[in-house]
mmCIF file of C-alpha atoms and ligand atoms in Angstrom:
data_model
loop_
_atom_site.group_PDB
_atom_site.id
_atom_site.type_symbol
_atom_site.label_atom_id
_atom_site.label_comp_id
_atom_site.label_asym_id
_atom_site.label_seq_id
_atom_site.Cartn_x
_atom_site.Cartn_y
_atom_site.Cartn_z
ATOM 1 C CA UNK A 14 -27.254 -7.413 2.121
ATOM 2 C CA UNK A 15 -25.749 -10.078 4.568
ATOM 3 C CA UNK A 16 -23.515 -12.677 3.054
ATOM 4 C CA UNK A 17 -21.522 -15.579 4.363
ATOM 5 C CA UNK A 18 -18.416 -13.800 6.098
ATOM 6 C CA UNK A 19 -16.662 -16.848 8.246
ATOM 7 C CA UNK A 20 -16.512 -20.476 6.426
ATOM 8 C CA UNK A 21 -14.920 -23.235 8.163
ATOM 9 C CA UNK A 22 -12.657 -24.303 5.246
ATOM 10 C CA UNK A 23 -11.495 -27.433 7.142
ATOM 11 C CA UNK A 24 -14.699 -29.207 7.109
ATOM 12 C CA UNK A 25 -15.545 -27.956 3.510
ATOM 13 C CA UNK A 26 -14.250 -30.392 1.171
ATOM 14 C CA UNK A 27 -12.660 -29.798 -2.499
ATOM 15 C CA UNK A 28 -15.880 -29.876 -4.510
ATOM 16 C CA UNK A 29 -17.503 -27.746 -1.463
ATOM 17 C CA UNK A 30 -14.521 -25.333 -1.701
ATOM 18 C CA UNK A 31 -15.552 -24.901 -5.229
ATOM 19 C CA UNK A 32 -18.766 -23.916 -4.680
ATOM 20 C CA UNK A 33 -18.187 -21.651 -2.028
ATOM 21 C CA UNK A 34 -15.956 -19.907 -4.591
ATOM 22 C CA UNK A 35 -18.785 -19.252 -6.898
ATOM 23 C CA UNK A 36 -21.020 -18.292 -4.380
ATOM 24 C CA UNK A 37 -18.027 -15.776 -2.976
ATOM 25 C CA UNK A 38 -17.575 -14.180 -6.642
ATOM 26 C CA UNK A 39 -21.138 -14.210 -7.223
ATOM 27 C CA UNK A 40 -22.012 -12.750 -4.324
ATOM 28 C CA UNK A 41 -18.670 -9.736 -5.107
ATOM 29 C CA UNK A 42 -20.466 -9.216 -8.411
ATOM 30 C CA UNK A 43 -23.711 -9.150 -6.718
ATOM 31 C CA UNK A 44 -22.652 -6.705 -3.950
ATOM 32 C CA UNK A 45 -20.466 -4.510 -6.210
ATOM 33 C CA UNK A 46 -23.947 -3.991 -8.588
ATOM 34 C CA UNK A 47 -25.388 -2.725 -5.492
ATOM 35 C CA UNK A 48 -22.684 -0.915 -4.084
ATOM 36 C CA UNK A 49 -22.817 -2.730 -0.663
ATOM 37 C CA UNK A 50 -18.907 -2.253 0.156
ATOM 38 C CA UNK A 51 -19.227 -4.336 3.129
ATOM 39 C CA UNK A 52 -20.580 -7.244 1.256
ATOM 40 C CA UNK A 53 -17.752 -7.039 -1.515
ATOM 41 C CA UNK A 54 -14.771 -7.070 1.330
ATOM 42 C CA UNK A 55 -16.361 -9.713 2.944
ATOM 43 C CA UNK A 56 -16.685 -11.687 0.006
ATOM 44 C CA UNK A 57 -13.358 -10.912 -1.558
ATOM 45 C CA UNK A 58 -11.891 -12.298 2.223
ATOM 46 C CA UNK A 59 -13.982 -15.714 1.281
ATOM 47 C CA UNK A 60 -12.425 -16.081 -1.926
ATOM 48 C CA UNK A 61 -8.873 -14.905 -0.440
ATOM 49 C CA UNK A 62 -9.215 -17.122 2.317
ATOM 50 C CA UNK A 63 -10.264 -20.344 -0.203
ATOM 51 C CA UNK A 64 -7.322 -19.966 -2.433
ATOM 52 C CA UNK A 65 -4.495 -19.709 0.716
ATOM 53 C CA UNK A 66 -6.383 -22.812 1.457
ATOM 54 C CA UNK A 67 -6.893 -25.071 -1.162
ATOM 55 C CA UNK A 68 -3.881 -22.943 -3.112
ATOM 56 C CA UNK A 69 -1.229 -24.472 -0.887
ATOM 57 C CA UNK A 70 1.192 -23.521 -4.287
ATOM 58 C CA UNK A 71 -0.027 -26.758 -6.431
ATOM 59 C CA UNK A 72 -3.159 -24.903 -7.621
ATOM 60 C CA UNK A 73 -1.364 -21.134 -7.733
ATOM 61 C CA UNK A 74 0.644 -20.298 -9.834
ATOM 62 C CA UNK A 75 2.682 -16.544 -8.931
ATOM 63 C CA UNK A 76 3.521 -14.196 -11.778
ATOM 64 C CA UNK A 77 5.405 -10.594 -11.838
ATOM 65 C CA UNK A 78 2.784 -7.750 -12.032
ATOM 66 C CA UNK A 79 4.246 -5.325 -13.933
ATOM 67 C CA UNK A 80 5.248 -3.008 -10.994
ATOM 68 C CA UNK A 81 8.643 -4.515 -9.790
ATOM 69 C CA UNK A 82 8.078 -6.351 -6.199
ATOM 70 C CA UNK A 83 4.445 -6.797 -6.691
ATOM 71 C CA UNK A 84 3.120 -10.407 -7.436
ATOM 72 C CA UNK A 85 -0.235 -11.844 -8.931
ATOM 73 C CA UNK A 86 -1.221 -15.149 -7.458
ATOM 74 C CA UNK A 87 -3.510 -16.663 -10.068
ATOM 75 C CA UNK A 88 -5.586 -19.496 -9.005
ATOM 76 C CA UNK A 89 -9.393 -19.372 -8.891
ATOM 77 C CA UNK A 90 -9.297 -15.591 -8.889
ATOM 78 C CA UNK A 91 -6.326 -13.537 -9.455
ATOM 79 C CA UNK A 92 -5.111 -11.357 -6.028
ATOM 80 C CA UNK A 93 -2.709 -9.357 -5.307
ATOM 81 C CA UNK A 94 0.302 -10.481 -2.955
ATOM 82 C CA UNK A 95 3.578 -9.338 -1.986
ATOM 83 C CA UNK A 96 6.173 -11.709 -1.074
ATOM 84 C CA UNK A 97 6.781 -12.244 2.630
ATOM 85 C CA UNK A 98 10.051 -10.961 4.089
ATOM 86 C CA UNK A 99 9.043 -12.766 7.105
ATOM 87 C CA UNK A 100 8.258 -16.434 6.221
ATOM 88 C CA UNK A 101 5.877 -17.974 8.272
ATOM 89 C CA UNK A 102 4.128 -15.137 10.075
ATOM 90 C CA UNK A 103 0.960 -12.958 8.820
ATOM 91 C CA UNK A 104 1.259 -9.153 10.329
ATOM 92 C CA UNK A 105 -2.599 -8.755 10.463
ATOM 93 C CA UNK A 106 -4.201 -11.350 10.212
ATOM 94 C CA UNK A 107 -4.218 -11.941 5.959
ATOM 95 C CA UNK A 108 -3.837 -15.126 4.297
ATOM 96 C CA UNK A 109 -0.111 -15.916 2.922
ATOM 97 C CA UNK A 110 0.474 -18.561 -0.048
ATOM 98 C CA UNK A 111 3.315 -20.288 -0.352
ATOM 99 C CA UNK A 112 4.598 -22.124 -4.000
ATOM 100 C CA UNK A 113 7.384 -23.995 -5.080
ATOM 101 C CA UNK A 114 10.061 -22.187 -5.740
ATOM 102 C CA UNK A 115 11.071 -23.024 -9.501
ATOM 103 C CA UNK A 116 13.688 -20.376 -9.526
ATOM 104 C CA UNK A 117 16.050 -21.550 -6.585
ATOM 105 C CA UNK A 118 19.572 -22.449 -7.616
ATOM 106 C CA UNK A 119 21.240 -25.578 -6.674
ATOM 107 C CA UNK A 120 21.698 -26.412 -2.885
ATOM 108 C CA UNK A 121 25.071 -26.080 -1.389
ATOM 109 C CA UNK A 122 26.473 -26.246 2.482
ATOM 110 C CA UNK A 123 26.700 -22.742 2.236
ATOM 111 C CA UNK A 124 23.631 -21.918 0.291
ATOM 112 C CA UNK A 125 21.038 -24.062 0.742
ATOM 113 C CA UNK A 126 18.368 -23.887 -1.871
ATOM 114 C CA UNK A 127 14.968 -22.345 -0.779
ATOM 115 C CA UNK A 128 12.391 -24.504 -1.714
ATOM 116 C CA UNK A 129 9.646 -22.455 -1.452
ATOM 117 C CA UNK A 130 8.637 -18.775 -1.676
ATOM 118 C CA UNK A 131 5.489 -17.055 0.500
ATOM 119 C CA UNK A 132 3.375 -14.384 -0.501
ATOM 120 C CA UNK A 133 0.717 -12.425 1.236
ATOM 121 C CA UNK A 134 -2.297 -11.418 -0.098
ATOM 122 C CA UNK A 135 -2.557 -7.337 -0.424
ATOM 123 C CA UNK A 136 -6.003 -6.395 0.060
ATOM 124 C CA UNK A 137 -7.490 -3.135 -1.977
ATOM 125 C CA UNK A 138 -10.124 -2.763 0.092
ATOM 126 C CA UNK A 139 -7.390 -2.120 3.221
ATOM 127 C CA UNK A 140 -5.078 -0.437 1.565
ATOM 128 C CA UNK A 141 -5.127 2.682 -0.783
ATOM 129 C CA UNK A 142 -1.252 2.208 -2.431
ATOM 130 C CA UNK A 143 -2.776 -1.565 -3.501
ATOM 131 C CA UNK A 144 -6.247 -0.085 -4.837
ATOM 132 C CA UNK A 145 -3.616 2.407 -6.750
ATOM 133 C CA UNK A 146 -1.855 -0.229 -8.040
ATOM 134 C CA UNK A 147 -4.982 -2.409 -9.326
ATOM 135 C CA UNK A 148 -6.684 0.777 -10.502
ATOM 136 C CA UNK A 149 -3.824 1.168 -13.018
ATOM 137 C CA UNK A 150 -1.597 3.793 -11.750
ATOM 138 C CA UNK A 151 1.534 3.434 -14.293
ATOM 139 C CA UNK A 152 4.382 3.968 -11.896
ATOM 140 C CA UNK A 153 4.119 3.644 -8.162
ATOM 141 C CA UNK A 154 8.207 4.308 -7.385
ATOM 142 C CA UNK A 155 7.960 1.896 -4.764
ATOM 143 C CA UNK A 156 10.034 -0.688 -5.821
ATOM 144 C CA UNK A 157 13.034 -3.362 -5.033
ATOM 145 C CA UNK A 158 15.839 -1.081 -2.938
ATOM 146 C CA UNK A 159 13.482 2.145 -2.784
ATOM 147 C CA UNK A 160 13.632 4.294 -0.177
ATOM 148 C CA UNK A 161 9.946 5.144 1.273
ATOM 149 C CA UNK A 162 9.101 8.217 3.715
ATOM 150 C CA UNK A 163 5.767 6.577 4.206
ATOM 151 C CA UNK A 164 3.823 9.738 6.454
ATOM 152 C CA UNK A 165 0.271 8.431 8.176
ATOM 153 C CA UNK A 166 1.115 5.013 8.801
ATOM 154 C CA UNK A 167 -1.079 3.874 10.787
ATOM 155 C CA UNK A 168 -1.171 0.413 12.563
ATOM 156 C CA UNK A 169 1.621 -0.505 9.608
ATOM 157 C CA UNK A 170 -0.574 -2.879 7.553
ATOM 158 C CA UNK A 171 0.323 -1.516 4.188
ATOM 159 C CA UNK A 172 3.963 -0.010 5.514
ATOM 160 C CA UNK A 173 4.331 -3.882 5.646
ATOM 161 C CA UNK A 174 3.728 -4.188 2.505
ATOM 162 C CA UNK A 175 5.809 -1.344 1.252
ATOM 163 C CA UNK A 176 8.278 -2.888 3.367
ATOM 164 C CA UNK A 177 7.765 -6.699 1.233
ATOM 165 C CA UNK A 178 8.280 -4.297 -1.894
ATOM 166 C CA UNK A 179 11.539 -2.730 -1.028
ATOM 167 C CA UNK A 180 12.949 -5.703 0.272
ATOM 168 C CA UNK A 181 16.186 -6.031 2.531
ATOM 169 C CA UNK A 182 18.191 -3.329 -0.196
ATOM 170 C CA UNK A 183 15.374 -0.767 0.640
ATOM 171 C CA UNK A 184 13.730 1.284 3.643
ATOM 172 C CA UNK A 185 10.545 2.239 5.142
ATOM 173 C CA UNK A 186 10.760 5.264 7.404
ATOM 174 C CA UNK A 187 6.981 5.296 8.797
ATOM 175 C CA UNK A 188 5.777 8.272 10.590
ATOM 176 C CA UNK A 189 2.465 8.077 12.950
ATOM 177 C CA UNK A 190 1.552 10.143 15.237
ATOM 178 C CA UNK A 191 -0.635 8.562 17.217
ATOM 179 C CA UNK A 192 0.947 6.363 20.167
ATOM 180 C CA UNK A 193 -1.623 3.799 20.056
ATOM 181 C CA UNK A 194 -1.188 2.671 15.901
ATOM 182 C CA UNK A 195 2.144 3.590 16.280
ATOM 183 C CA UNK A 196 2.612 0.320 19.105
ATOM 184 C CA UNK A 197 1.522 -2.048 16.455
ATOM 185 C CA UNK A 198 3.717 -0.174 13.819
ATOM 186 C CA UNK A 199 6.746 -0.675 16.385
ATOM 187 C CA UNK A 200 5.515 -4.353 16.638
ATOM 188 C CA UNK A 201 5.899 -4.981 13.059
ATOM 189 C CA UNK A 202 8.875 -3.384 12.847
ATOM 190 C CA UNK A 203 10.819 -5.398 15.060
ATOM 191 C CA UNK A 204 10.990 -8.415 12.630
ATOM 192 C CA UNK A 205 10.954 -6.060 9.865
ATOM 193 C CA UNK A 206 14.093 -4.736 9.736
ATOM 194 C CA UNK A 207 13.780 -2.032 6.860
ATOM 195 C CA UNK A 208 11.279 -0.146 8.268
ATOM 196 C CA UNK A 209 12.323 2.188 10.652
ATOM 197 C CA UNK A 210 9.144 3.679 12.800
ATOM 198 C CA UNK A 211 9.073 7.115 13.767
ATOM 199 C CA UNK A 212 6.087 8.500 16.158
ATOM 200 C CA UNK A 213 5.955 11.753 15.336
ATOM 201 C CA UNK A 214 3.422 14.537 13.798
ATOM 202 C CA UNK A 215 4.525 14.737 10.381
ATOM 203 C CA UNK A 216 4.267 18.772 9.733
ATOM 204 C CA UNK A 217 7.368 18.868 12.166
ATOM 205 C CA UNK A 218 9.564 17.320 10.036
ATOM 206 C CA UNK A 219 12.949 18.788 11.908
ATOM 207 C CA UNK A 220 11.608 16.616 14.706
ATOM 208 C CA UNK A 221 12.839 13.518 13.170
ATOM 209 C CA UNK A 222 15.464 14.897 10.786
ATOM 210 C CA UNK A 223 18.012 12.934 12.434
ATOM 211 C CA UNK A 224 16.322 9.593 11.362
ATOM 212 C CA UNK A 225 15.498 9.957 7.883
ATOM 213 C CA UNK A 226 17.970 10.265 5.110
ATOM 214 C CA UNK A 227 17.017 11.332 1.046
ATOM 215 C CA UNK A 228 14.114 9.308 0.186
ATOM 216 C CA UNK A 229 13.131 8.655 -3.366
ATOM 217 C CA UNK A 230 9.688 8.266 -2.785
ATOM 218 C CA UNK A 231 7.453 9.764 -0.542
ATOM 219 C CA UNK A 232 3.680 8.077 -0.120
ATOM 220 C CA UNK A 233 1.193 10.165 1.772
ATOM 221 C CA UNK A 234 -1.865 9.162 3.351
ATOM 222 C CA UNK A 235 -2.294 11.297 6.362
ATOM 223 C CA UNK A 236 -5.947 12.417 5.421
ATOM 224 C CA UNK A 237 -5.520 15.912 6.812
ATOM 225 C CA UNK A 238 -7.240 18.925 5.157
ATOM 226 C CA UNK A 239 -3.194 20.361 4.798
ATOM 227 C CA UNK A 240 -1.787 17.267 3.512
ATOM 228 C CA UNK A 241 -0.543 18.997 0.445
ATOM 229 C CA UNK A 242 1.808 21.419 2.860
ATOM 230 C CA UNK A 243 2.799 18.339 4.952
ATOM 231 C CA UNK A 244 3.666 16.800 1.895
ATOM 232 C CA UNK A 245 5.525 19.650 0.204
ATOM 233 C CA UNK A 246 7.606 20.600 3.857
ATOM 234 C CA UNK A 247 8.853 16.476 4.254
ATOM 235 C CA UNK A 248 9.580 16.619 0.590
ATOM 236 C CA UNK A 249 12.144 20.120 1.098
ATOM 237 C CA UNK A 250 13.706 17.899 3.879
ATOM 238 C CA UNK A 251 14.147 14.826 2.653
ATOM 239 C CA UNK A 252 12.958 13.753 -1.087
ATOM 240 C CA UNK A 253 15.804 13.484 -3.884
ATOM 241 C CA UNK A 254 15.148 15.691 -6.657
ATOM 242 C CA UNK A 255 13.530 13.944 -9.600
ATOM 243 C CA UNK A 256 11.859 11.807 -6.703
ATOM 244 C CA UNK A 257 7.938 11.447 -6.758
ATOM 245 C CA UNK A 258 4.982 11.640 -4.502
ATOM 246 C CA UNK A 259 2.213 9.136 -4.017
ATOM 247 C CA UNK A 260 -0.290 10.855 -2.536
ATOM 248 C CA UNK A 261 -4.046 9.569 -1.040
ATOM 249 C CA UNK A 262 -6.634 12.116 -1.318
ATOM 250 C CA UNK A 263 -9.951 11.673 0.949
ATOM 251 C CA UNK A 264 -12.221 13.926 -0.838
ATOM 252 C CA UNK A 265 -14.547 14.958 2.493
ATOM 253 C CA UNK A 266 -11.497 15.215 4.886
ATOM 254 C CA UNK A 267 -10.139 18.124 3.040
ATOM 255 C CA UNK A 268 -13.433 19.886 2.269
ATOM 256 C CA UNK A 269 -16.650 18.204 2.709
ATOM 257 C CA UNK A 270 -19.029 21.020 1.123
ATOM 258 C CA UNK A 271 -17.455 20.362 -2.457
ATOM 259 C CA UNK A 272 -17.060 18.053 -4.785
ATOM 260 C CA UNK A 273 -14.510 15.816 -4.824
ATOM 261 C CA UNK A 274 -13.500 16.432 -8.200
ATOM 262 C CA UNK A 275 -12.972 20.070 -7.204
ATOM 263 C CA UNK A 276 -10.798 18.750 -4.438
ATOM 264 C CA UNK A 277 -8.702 16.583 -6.314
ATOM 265 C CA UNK A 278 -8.481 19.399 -8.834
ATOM 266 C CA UNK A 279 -7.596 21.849 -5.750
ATOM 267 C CA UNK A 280 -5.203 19.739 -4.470
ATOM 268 C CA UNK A 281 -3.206 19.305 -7.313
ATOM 269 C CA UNK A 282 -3.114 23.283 -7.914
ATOM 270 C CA UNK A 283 -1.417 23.218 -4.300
ATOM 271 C CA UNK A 284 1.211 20.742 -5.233
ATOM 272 C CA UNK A 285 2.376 22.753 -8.844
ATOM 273 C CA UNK A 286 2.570 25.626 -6.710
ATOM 274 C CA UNK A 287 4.914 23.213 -4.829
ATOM 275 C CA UNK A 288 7.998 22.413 -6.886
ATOM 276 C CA UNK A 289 5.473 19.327 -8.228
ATOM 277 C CA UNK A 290 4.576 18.654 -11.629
ATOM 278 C CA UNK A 291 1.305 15.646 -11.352
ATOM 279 C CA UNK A 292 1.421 12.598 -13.548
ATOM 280 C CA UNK A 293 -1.228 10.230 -12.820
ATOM 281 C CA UNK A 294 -4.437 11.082 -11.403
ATOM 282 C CA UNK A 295 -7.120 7.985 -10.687
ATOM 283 C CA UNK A 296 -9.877 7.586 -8.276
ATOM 284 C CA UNK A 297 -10.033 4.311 -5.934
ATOM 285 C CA UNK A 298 -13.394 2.824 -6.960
ATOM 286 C CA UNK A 299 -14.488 0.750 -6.412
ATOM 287 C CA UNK A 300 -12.368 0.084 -3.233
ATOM 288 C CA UNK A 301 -12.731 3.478 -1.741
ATOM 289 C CA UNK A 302 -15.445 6.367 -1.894
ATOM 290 C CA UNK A 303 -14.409 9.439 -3.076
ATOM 291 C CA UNK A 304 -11.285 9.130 -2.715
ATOM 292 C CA UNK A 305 -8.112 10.019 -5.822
ATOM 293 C CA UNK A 306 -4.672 8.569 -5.802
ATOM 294 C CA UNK A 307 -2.004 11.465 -7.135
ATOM 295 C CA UNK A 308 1.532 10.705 -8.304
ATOM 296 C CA UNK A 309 3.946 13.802 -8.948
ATOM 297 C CA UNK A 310 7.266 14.740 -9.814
ATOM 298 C CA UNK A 311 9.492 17.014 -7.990
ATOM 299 C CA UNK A 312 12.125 19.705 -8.679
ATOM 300 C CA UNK A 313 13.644 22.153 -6.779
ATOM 301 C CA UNK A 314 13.820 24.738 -9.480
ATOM 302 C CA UNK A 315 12.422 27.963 -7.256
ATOM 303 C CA UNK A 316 9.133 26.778 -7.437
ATOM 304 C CA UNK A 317 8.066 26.419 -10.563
ATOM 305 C CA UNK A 318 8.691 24.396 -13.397
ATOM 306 C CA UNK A 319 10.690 24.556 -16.643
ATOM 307 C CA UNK A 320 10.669 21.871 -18.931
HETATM 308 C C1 SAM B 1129 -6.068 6.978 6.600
HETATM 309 S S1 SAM B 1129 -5.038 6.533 7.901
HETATM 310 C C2 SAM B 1129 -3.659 5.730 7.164
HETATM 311 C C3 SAM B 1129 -3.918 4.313 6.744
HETATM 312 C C4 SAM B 1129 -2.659 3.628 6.283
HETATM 313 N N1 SAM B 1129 -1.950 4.390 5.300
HETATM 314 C C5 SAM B 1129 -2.986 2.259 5.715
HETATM 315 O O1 SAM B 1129 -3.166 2.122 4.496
HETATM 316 O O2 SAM B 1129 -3.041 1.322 6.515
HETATM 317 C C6 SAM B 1129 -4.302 8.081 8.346
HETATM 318 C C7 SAM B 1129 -3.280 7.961 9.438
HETATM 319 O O3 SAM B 1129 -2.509 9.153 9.446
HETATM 320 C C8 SAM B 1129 -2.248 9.490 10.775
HETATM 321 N N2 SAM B 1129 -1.970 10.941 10.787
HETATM 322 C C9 SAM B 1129 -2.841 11.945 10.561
HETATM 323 N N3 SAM B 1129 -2.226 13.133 10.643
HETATM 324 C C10 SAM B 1129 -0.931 12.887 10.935
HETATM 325 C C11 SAM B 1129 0.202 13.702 11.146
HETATM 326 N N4 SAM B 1129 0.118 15.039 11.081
HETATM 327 N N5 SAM B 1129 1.383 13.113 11.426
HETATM 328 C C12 SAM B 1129 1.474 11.768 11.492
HETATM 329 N N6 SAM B 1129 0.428 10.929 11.304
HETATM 330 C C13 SAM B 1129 -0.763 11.482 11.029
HETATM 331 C C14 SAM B 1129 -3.498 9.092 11.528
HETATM 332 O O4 SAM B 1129 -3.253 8.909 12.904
HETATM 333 C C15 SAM B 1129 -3.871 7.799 10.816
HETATM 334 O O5 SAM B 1129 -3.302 6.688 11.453
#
């Protein structure tokens, strides 16, 4: 199914704007009913790109979501966003809103009132911690002052996010081990000062030992068949006791032969063998295939648990 991708919003005027919105959400619904992926991101980036357009903060109004950091910009549609620790600049390419900031305190010399806050829109369909969040997971322990190990982090599209959520109390240490993500990751690093990137392979955790102090979180999206061992060897290094993991789980990249419920179901197995106990347990759909989004506890009590 081929849909409109690319709309010149300058030349489209108000009432046009609004019709290109319907024929955006129609055409997510549409897609979505057909299971044409494609067609849903593309459409979701029309209406995205309409309301960081014709939004501008009059017609947008930005409420909590109730995971601390995270934002709902409700307009025409309702997205996701996180607010922008850099101001002014977009880390790849996504559209950033920017309201009137009824919450700044009075101006001073040496305080001068902000008069408006910017958000970026956080996009499910790029990012598997964002489909967690909208699929309902109940506690993502990424919040304001948390600190992240954040292993398989790519080009550092949703480590900037993470690194929005945390804000300048918190830290992002981002491990990648491939050189040529891991230049972008540096990139967006250098203006965002909480994330600290780290190109290494991530089942050597003594490698980078030196740079990473107790997390209490650790998010893993490496997409290796032993992600559960990677997981369960950073978090004897470095996660707190009582900390979590958020862990993405491609179904086919662990075993492709089986189904991924049995994989899922595998996987957890590993981590209660682990010093884990799971907690939530959702799959991504409709934002990504096969694919489960685990959150555990963990406790260094020998191995196993007592409650
Ligand atoms: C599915 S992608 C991650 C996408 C990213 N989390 C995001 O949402 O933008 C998996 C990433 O993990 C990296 N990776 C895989 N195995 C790794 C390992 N052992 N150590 C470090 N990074 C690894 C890959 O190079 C790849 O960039």
């Amino acid at each position: 199914m081929v849909i409109v991708d690319v709309v010149d919003l300058r030349v489209v005027g108000v009432v046009g704007l609004q019709v290109v919105v319907a024929v955006a959400v129609l055409a997510v619904v549409v897609a979505a009913a057909v299971e044409e992926r494609a067609a849903v991101a593309a459409a979701v980036r029309v209406v995205a790109a309409v309301v960081a357009v014709v939004g501008g903060g009059s017609n947008v109004v930005v409420k909590p979501h109730r995971h601390e950091g995270v934002f709902v910009a409700e307009g025409k549609e309702h997205l996701l966003v996180t607010k922008n620790l850099v101001p002014g600049e977009s880390v790849y390419g996504e559209k950033r809103i920017s309201v009137e900031n009824s919450n700044a305190a009075p101006s001073t010399d040496e305080n001068p009132a902000v008069a408006k806050v910017e958000y970026r829109v956080w996009n499910p369909f790029r990012s598997k911690l964002a489909a967690g969040v909208l699929g309902g997971l109940d506690n993502i322990h990424i919040k304001p002052g948390a600190k992240v190990l954040y292993l398989g982090a790519a080009s550092g599209t949703s480590v900037s996010h993470v690194a929005d959520i945390v804000g300048p109390e918190g830290i992002v240490y981002a491990v990648e081990f491939s050189h040529r993500s891991g230049r972008d990751l540096i990139n967006m690093a250098k203006k965002r000062t909480n994330v600290i990137p780290i190109i290494e392979d991530a089942r050597h955790p003594a490698k980078y030992r030196m740079l990473v102090g107790t997390v209490d979180v650790i998010f893993a999206d490496v997409a290796q068949p032993d992600q559960a061992r990677i997981v369960a060897y950073n978090a004897e290094y470095f996660l707190k006791n009582g900390g979590a993991v958020v862990i993405s789980i491609k179904a086919s990249c662990i075993d492709s032969t089986a189904q991924p419920e049995a994989v899922f179901a595998e996987e957890v197995n590993k981590l209660k063998k682990s010093s884990f106990r799971p907690r939530e347990q959702l799959t991504l759909e409709p934002y990504e295939r096969d694919h489960a989004m685990l959150v555990a506890e963990y406790r260094r009590v020998c191995g196993t648990w007592k409650d």
